[in-house]
Amino acid sequence: MSIKWVIAIVPTELLEQLERKLATVHAPDLTITRVKGYGEYKNFFSSDLTSVHTKVEIFADEADVEAITNAIVEVGKSTVPGAGIVAAVPVEKLLHLHIESK
């Protein structure tokens, strides 16, 4: 079984809609973090050019990654710069701390 780490940076206002969509594709677990930064879009109205977004992290079986990333893209797609990103990264090792199992 191969595990992937799906990471998405999305506008915070899309979070509720994204959570509902991810539930339909059986995303197993997710972590949500408020993040600040800049990339393609820079906030020239901020003293440090950054804007606030939400980072969603999901560890999933490789077989489920396509459906998960498609769900994120479906909710987040936009023609506006800075709409967000999504990536899937291989995971070498994943342990559950409460039972030390793989």
XYZ file of N, CA and C in Angstrom:
306
model
N 0.844 -1.180 0.000
C 0.000 0.000 0.000
C 0.886 1.239 0.000
N 0.694 2.097 -0.979
C 1.475 3.318 -1.110
C 0.643 4.511 -0.627
N 1.261 5.331 0.214
C 0.572 6.492 0.786
C 1.104 7.769 0.145
N 0.216 8.707 -0.094
C 0.585 10.033 -0.606
C 0.106 11.098 0.374
N 0.823 12.196 0.379
C 0.483 13.360 1.196
C -0.040 14.419 0.238
N -1.317 14.700 0.291
C -1.934 15.714 -0.567
C -1.960 17.021 0.211
N -1.390 18.053 -0.394
C -1.317 19.371 0.231
C -1.979 20.368 -0.718
N -2.900 21.139 -0.190
C -3.566 22.161 -0.999
C -3.569 23.475 -0.238
N -3.288 24.549 -0.947
C -3.425 25.902 -0.409
C -4.591 26.527 -1.166
N -5.635 26.876 -0.431
C -6.852 27.384 -1.063
C -7.334 28.638 -0.340
N -8.124 29.468 -1.014
C -8.720 30.616 -0.327
C -9.612 30.140 0.821
N -9.527 30.814 1.935
C -10.266 30.426 3.135
C -11.770 30.375 2.897
N -12.289 31.236 2.054
C -13.735 31.267 1.824
C -14.249 30.007 1.115
N -13.357 29.188 0.568
C -13.773 27.946 -0.086
C -13.763 26.741 0.850
N -13.324 26.921 2.078
C -13.098 25.799 2.978
C -14.348 24.957 3.229
N -15.465 25.577 3.539
C -16.687 24.821 3.838
C -17.131 23.992 2.637
N -17.104 24.598 1.465
C -17.478 23.897 0.238
C -16.498 22.754 -0.041
N -15.212 22.994 0.196
C -14.198 21.970 -0.033
C -14.368 20.794 0.929
N -14.663 21.071 2.182
C -14.888 19.992 3.155
C -16.050 19.099 2.717
N -17.127 19.706 2.253
C -18.281 18.923 1.782
C -17.902 18.059 0.576
N -17.154 18.644 -0.353
C -16.754 17.908 -1.556
C -15.813 16.761 -1.207
N -14.862 16.994 -0.307
C -13.927 15.936 0.085
C -14.645 14.786 0.782
N -15.712 15.070 1.485
C -16.488 14.008 2.133
C -17.120 13.079 1.101
N -17.433 13.595 -0.080
C -18.053 12.763 -1.118
C -17.056 11.837 -1.798
N -15.763 12.148 -1.719
C -14.739 11.289 -2.329
C -13.991 10.490 -1.268
N -14.531 10.484 -0.068
C -13.998 9.671 1.031
C -12.548 9.992 1.368
N -12.231 11.275 1.465
C -10.911 11.662 1.977
C -10.845 11.161 3.417
N -9.867 10.322 3.751
C -9.877 9.627 5.037
C -9.767 10.533 6.260
N -8.845 11.432 6.264
C -8.608 12.363 7.369
C -8.048 13.631 6.754
N -8.223 14.734 7.433
C -7.596 15.949 6.924
C -7.212 16.865 8.067
N -6.209 17.670 7.788
C -5.747 18.687 8.726
C -5.879 20.027 8.027
N -6.416 21.005 8.737
C -6.618 22.334 8.170
C -5.836 23.339 8.998
N -5.050 24.168 8.303
C -4.224 25.163 8.968
C -4.373 26.500 8.257
N -4.477 27.558 9.018
C -4.485 28.902 8.432
C -3.032 29.273 8.144
N -2.758 29.711 6.921
C -1.390 30.034 6.517
C -1.325 31.431 5.913
N -0.143 31.972 5.894
C 0.080 33.303 5.345
C 1.303 33.236 4.443
N 1.207 33.828 3.271
C 2.341 33.810 2.360
C 1.990 34.487 1.049
N 2.881 34.330 0.089
C 2.580 34.824 -1.248
C 3.247 33.936 -2.279
N 2.695 33.943 -3.454
C 3.202 33.158 -4.568
C 2.947 33.950 -5.828
N 2.134 33.391 -6.704
C 1.804 34.054 -7.961
C 1.139 35.412 -7.713
N 0.297 35.474 -6.689
C -0.378 36.727 -6.343
C 0.290 37.348 -5.130
N 0.606 38.616 -5.230
C 1.173 39.352 -4.099
C 0.194 40.444 -3.692
N -0.089 40.536 -2.406
C -1.028 41.518 -1.879
C -0.298 42.844 -1.686
N -0.408 43.727 -2.650
C 0.300 45.007 -2.587
C -0.306 45.966 -1.564
N -1.446 45.587 -0.992
C -2.056 46.410 0.053
C -1.566 46.017 1.440
N -0.772 44.961 1.520
C -0.198 44.508 2.787
C 1.251 44.975 2.854
N 1.714 45.299 4.038
C 3.088 45.798 4.174
C 4.126 44.740 3.825
N 3.768 43.455 3.909
C 4.737 42.401 3.597
C 4.335 41.550 2.382
N 3.387 42.001 1.577
C 2.923 41.371 0.337
C 2.150 40.067 0.528
N 1.934 39.631 1.763
C 1.310 38.330 1.981
C -0.210 38.414 2.037
N -0.822 37.263 1.843
C -2.263 37.129 2.034
C -2.512 35.848 2.830
N -3.688 35.754 3.419
C -4.036 34.612 4.263
C -4.848 33.608 3.445
N -4.446 32.352 3.516
C -5.152 31.249 2.868
C -5.289 30.108 3.864
N -5.819 29.005 3.397
C -5.967 27.811 4.221
C -5.195 26.670 3.581
N -4.446 25.945 4.409
C -3.729 24.759 3.932
C -4.499 23.524 4.386
N -4.780 22.646 3.441
C -5.459 21.387 3.722
C -4.467 20.266 3.440
N -4.273 19.384 4.419
C -3.344 18.268 4.269
C -4.098 16.963 4.476
N -3.862 16.021 3.567
C -4.546 14.729 3.616
C -3.529 13.630 3.329
N -3.484 12.616 4.182
C -2.714 11.410 3.899
C -3.699 10.385 3.361
N -3.421 9.857 2.160
C -4.384 8.955 1.526
C -3.667 7.862 0.748
N -4.387 6.767 0.514
C -3.866 5.721 -0.357
C -3.679 6.300 -1.751
N -2.649 5.843 -2.423
C -2.351 6.343 -3.765
C -3.554 6.195 -4.700
N -4.325 5.138 -4.539
C -5.492 4.902 -5.395
C -6.562 5.985 -5.240
N -6.588 6.669 -4.106
C -7.603 7.695 -3.844
C -7.154 9.111 -4.199
N -5.884 9.274 -4.495
C -5.320 10.617 -4.686
C -5.932 11.343 -5.877
N -6.164 10.639 -6.962
C -6.733 11.278 -8.157
C -8.100 11.893 -7.849
N -8.954 11.147 -7.171
C -10.289 11.657 -6.823
C -10.190 12.839 -5.863
N -9.268 12.769 -4.915
C -9.096 13.851 -3.940
C -8.588 15.116 -4.615
N -7.555 14.993 -5.453
C -7.019 16.186 -6.125
C -8.034 16.756 -7.112
N -8.775 15.892 -7.796
C -9.819 16.385 -8.707
C -10.894 17.155 -7.951
N -11.260 16.683 -6.765
C -12.261 17.377 -5.943
C -11.758 18.755 -5.538
N -10.493 18.837 -5.154
C -9.907 20.125 -4.756
C -9.879 21.086 -5.934
N -9.460 20.592 -7.091
C -9.405 21.439 -8.290
C -10.806 21.889 -8.689
N -11.779 20.993 -8.607
C -13.156 21.338 -8.972
C -13.694 22.480 -8.113
N -13.431 22.431 -6.826
C -13.912 23.485 -5.923
C -13.096 24.761 -6.085
N -11.800 24.627 -6.275
C -10.923 25.792 -6.238
C -10.550 26.423 -7.556
N -10.922 25.803 -8.683
C -10.458 26.345 -9.964
C -10.961 27.762 -10.184
N -10.079 28.568 -10.747
C -10.372 29.983 -10.940
C -9.440 30.541 -12.001
N -9.831 31.642 -12.591
C -8.951 32.318 -13.538
C -8.164 33.431 -12.855
N -8.372 33.581 -11.557
C -7.723 34.645 -10.793
C -6.361 34.167 -10.283
N -5.292 34.949 -10.495
C -3.991 34.567 -9.939
C -4.066 34.438 -8.421
N -3.355 33.456 -7.891
C -3.346 33.260 -6.448
C -4.501 32.424 -5.947
N -5.187 31.718 -6.860
C -6.348 30.911 -6.468
C -5.958 29.700 -5.639
N -4.694 29.317 -5.663
C -4.252 28.203 -4.836
C -3.448 27.183 -5.610
N -2.999 26.156 -4.884
C -2.222 25.076 -5.480
C -2.616 23.761 -4.817
N -2.290 22.674 -5.490
C -2.466 21.343 -4.905
C -1.296 20.476 -5.358
N -0.782 19.663 -4.446
C 0.338 18.771 -4.750
C 0.111 17.435 -4.061
N 0.678 16.388 -4.638
C 0.658 15.059 -4.018
C 2.102 14.579 -3.929
N 2.527 14.242 -2.725
C 3.916 13.893 -2.445
C 3.972 12.469 -1.881
N 4.926 11.643 -2.346
C 5.048 10.297 -1.778
C 5.434 10.348 -0.301
N 4.914 9.411 0.471
C 5.234 9.309 1.898
C 6.056 8.039 2.103
N 7.242 8.207 2.650
C 8.119 7.060 2.876
C 7.649 6.204 4.046
N 7.188 6.862 5.108
C 6.771 6.128 6.301
C 5.681 6.925 7.006
N 4.644 6.220 7.472
C 3.553 6.862 8.197
C 3.193 5.983 9.388
N 3.293 6.539 10.581
C 2.991 5.798 11.805
C 1.875 6.488 12.565
N 0.979 5.714 13.116
C -0.038 6.236 14.022
C 0.551 6.194 15.423
N 0.675 7.328 16.067
C 1.360 7.405 17.354
C 0.627 6.690 18.477
N -0.678 6.640 18.430
C -1.401 6.038 19.548
C -1.260 4.517 19.616
N -0.921 3.872 18.498
C -0.738 2.419 18.534
C 0.572 1.972 17.895
N 1.356 2.929 17.417
C 2.636 2.657 16.760
C 2.509 1.664 15.612
N 1.420 1.729 14.876
C 1.256 0.825 13.742
C 1.442 1.576 12.442
N 1.709 0.835 11.393
C 1.906 1.429 10.072
C 0.587 1.500 9.342
